[in-house]
Amino acid sequence: MPLGRWKSADHPSIDDVSIDDVLHALADPTRRRIVRMLIEEGDRPCGTFGLGVAPSTLSHHFKALRNAGLIRQFDSGRQRMNTLRVAELETRFPGLVDSILTVAEPEQPRH
């Protein structure tokens, strides 16, 4: 049944999430930035990420993250919200997401 303006998005069960899909999704730097923003700032509407890419490209990245099992999308009023499946991912693949984000873009040393 449709929710709001959009049809309900399909989300894989955490048991169906594969490590290959997670790794593939997080291989893209834009998707890693989205995940990092969700970790740091919590749930966010689709249009508020300010990544400098076209809305259709951003939509593609959200779909890739959703299909890989990294995020859930839900409607809140007129906005499509995104939330990271932190607890589920940590249970399924302990430390994986944090490790990928740390290795992919380690913190810069402070001078």
PDB file of C-alpha atoms in Angstrom:
ATOM      1  CA  MET A   1       0.000   0.000   0.000  1.00  0.00           C
ATOM      2  CA  PRO A   2       1.439   3.431  -0.928  1.00  0.00           C
ATOM      3  CA  LEU A   3       2.601   5.763   1.790  1.00  0.00           C
ATOM      4  CA  GLY A   4       2.336   9.491   1.166  1.00  0.00           C
ATOM      5  CA  ARG A   5       3.339  10.530  -2.363  1.00  0.00           C
ATOM      6  CA  TRP A   6       5.628   7.550  -2.897  1.00  0.00           C
ATOM      7  CA  LYS A   7       5.047   3.858  -3.043  1.00  0.00           C
ATOM      8  CA  SER A   8       6.425   1.968  -0.103  1.00  0.00           C
ATOM      9  CA  ALA A   9      10.068   1.110  -0.756  1.00  0.00           C
ATOM     10  CA  ASP A  10      11.196  -2.490  -0.576  1.00  0.00           C
ATOM     11  CA  HIS A  11      13.807  -3.213   2.073  1.00  0.00           C
ATOM     12  CA  PRO A  12      15.633  -6.509   2.267  1.00  0.00           C
ATOM     13  CA  SER A  13      15.391  -8.498   5.457  1.00  0.00           C
ATOM     14  CA  ILE A  14      18.662  -8.210   7.386  1.00  0.00           C
ATOM     15  CA  ASP A  15      19.042 -11.984   6.965  1.00  0.00           C
ATOM     16  CA  ASP A  16      19.058 -11.472   3.185  1.00  0.00           C
ATOM     17  CA  VAL A  17      21.680  -8.712   3.251  1.00  0.00           C
ATOM     18  CA  SER A  18      24.921  -9.998   1.781  1.00  0.00           C
ATOM     19  CA  ILE A  19      28.391  -8.778   2.556  1.00  0.00           C
ATOM     20  CA  ASP A  20      29.029  -8.493  -1.193  1.00  0.00           C
ATOM     21  CA  ASP A  21      26.109  -6.070  -1.595  1.00  0.00           C
ATOM     22  CA  VAL A  22      27.239  -3.997   1.389  1.00  0.00           C
ATOM     23  CA  LEU A  23      30.815  -3.825   0.087  1.00  0.00           C
ATOM     24  CA  HIS A  24      29.647  -2.929  -3.410  1.00  0.00           C
ATOM     25  CA  ALA A  25      27.373  -0.155  -2.106  1.00  0.00           C
ATOM     26  CA  LEU A  26      30.115   1.301   0.107  1.00  0.00           C
ATOM     27  CA  ALA A  27      32.686   1.208  -2.698  1.00  0.00           C
ATOM     28  CA  ASP A  28      31.211   4.475  -3.974  1.00  0.00           C
ATOM     29  CA  PRO A  29      32.517   7.643  -2.261  1.00  0.00           C
ATOM     30  CA  THR A  30      29.172   9.480  -2.513  1.00  0.00           C
ATOM     31  CA  ARG A  31      27.366   6.606  -0.815  1.00  0.00           C
ATOM     32  CA  ARG A  32      30.017   6.524   1.914  1.00  0.00           C
ATOM     33  CA  ARG A  33      29.409  10.243   2.480  1.00  0.00           C
ATOM     34  CA  ILE A  34      25.670   9.608   2.793  1.00  0.00           C
ATOM     35  CA  VAL A  35      26.259   6.827   5.322  1.00  0.00           C
ATOM     36  CA  ARG A  36      28.731   8.973   7.262  1.00  0.00           C
ATOM     37  CA  MET A  37      26.199  11.837   7.415  1.00  0.00           C
ATOM     38  CA  LEU A  38      23.514   9.460   8.689  1.00  0.00           C
ATOM     39  CA  ILE A  39      25.888   8.159  11.363  1.00  0.00           C
ATOM     40  CA  GLU A  40      26.849  11.664  12.489  1.00  0.00           C
ATOM     41  CA  GLU A  41      23.503  13.444  12.173  1.00  0.00           C
ATOM     42  CA  GLY A  42      20.788  10.784  12.295  1.00  0.00           C
ATOM     43  CA  ASP A  43      17.720  10.489  10.074  1.00  0.00           C
ATOM     44  CA  ARG A  44      17.573  12.979   7.226  1.00  0.00           C
ATOM     45  CA  PRO A  45      15.214  13.857   4.375  1.00  0.00           C
ATOM     46  CA  CYS A  46      16.478  13.021   0.887  1.00  0.00           C
ATOM     47  CA  GLY A  47      16.832  16.641  -0.243  1.00  0.00           C
ATOM     48  CA  THR A  48      19.036  17.780   2.656  1.00  0.00           C
ATOM     49  CA  PHE A  49      22.350  16.057   1.981  1.00  0.00           C
ATOM     50  CA  GLY A  50      23.924  18.889  -0.067  1.00  0.00           C
ATOM     51  CA  LEU A  51      26.280  16.611  -1.992  1.00  0.00           C
ATOM     52  CA  GLY A  52      26.318  18.640  -5.206  1.00  0.00           C
ATOM     53  CA  VAL A  53      24.837  15.908  -7.393  1.00  0.00           C
ATOM     54  CA  ALA A  54      21.656  15.915  -9.467  1.00  0.00           C
ATOM     55  CA  PRO A  55      18.504  14.743  -7.678  1.00  0.00           C
ATOM     56  CA  SER A  56      18.273  11.751 -10.039  1.00  0.00           C
ATOM     57  CA  THR A  57      21.850  10.757  -9.162  1.00  0.00           C
ATOM     58  CA  LEU A  58      21.154  11.128  -5.456  1.00  0.00           C
ATOM     59  CA  SER A  59      18.034   8.994  -5.884  1.00  0.00           C
ATOM     60  CA  HIS A  60      20.190   6.333  -7.551  1.00  0.00           C
ATOM     61  CA  HIS A  61      22.586   6.345  -4.576  1.00  0.00           C
ATOM     62  CA  PHE A  62      19.724   6.030  -2.058  1.00  0.00           C
ATOM     63  CA  LYS A  63      18.294   3.112  -4.036  1.00  0.00           C
ATOM     64  CA  ALA A  64      21.684   1.362  -4.078  1.00  0.00           C
ATOM     65  CA  LEU A  65      22.049   1.821  -0.302  1.00  0.00           C
ATOM     66  CA  ARG A  66      18.482   0.649   0.312  1.00  0.00           C
ATOM     67  CA  ASN A  67      18.811  -2.418  -1.943  1.00  0.00           C
ATOM     68  CA  ALA A  68      22.093  -3.340  -0.233  1.00  0.00           C
ATOM     69  CA  GLY A  69      20.314  -3.215   3.136  1.00  0.00           C
ATOM     70  CA  LEU A  70      22.234  -0.246   4.534  1.00  0.00           C
ATOM     71  CA  ILE A  71      19.363   2.227   4.876  1.00  0.00           C
ATOM     72  CA  ARG A  72      15.628   2.279   5.363  1.00  0.00           C
ATOM     73  CA  GLN A  73      13.489   4.937   3.764  1.00  0.00           C
ATOM     74  CA  PHE A  74      10.164   6.051   5.164  1.00  0.00           C
ATOM     75  CA  ASP A  75       7.739   8.860   4.521  1.00  0.00           C
ATOM     76  CA  SER A  76       7.248  11.583   7.080  1.00  0.00           C
ATOM     77  CA  GLY A  77       4.657  14.048   5.900  1.00  0.00           C
ATOM     78  CA  ARG A  78       5.851  15.252   2.503  1.00  0.00           C
ATOM     79  CA  GLN A  79       9.437  14.108   2.958  1.00  0.00           C
ATOM     80  CA  ARG A  80      11.199  10.836   2.235  1.00  0.00           C
ATOM     81  CA  MET A  81      13.419  10.151   5.240  1.00  0.00           C
ATOM     82  CA  ASN A  82      16.542   8.003   5.362  1.00  0.00           C
ATOM     83  CA  THR A  83      17.814   6.093   8.348  1.00  0.00           C
ATOM     84  CA  LEU A  84      20.868   3.893   8.676  1.00  0.00           C
ATOM     85  CA  ARG A  85      20.171   0.328   9.812  1.00  0.00           C
ATOM     86  CA  VAL A  86      22.924   0.603  12.442  1.00  0.00           C
ATOM     87  CA  ALA A  87      21.835  -1.995  14.987  1.00  0.00           C
ATOM     88  CA  GLU A  88      20.813  -4.543  12.362  1.00  0.00           C
ATOM     89  CA  LEU A  89      24.049  -4.141  10.413  1.00  0.00           C
ATOM     90  CA  GLU A  90      26.149  -4.337  13.558  1.00  0.00           C
ATOM     91  CA  THR A  91      24.431  -7.589  14.514  1.00  0.00           C
ATOM     92  CA  ARG A  92      24.828  -9.089  11.033  1.00  0.00           C
ATOM     93  CA  PHE A  93      28.372  -7.816  10.285  1.00  0.00           C
ATOM     94  CA  PRO A  94      29.990  -6.594  13.539  1.00  0.00           C
ATOM     95  CA  GLY A  95      32.267  -3.614  12.945  1.00  0.00           C
ATOM     96  CA  LEU A  96      32.081  -3.824   9.138  1.00  0.00           C
ATOM     97  CA  VAL A  97      30.537  -0.448   8.280  1.00  0.00           C
ATOM     98  CA  ASP A  98      32.728   1.435  10.758  1.00  0.00           C
ATOM     99  CA  SER A  99      35.840  -0.359   9.473  1.00  0.00           C
ATOM    100  CA  ILE A 100      35.058   0.459   5.845  1.00  0.00           C
ATOM    101  CA  LEU A 101      34.431   4.110   6.602  1.00  0.00           C
ATOM    102  CA  THR A 102      37.608   4.366   8.671  1.00  0.00           C
ATOM    103  CA  VAL A 103      39.828   2.660   6.087  1.00  0.00           C
ATOM    104  CA  ALA A 104      38.253   4.406   3.093  1.00  0.00           C
ATOM    105  CA  GLU A 105      38.722   7.880   4.500  1.00  0.00           C
ATOM    106  CA  PRO A 106      40.791   7.889   7.666  1.00  0.00           C
ATOM    107  CA  GLU A 107      40.781  10.935   9.864  1.00  0.00           C
ATOM    108  CA  GLN A 108      43.421  13.451   8.964  1.00  0.00           C
ATOM    109  CA  PRO A 109      46.102  14.086  11.603  1.00  0.00           C
ATOM    110  CA  ARG A 110      45.731  17.389  13.405  1.00  0.00           C
ATOM    111  CA  HIS A 111      48.666  19.772  13.355  1.00  0.00           C
TER     112      HIS A 111
END
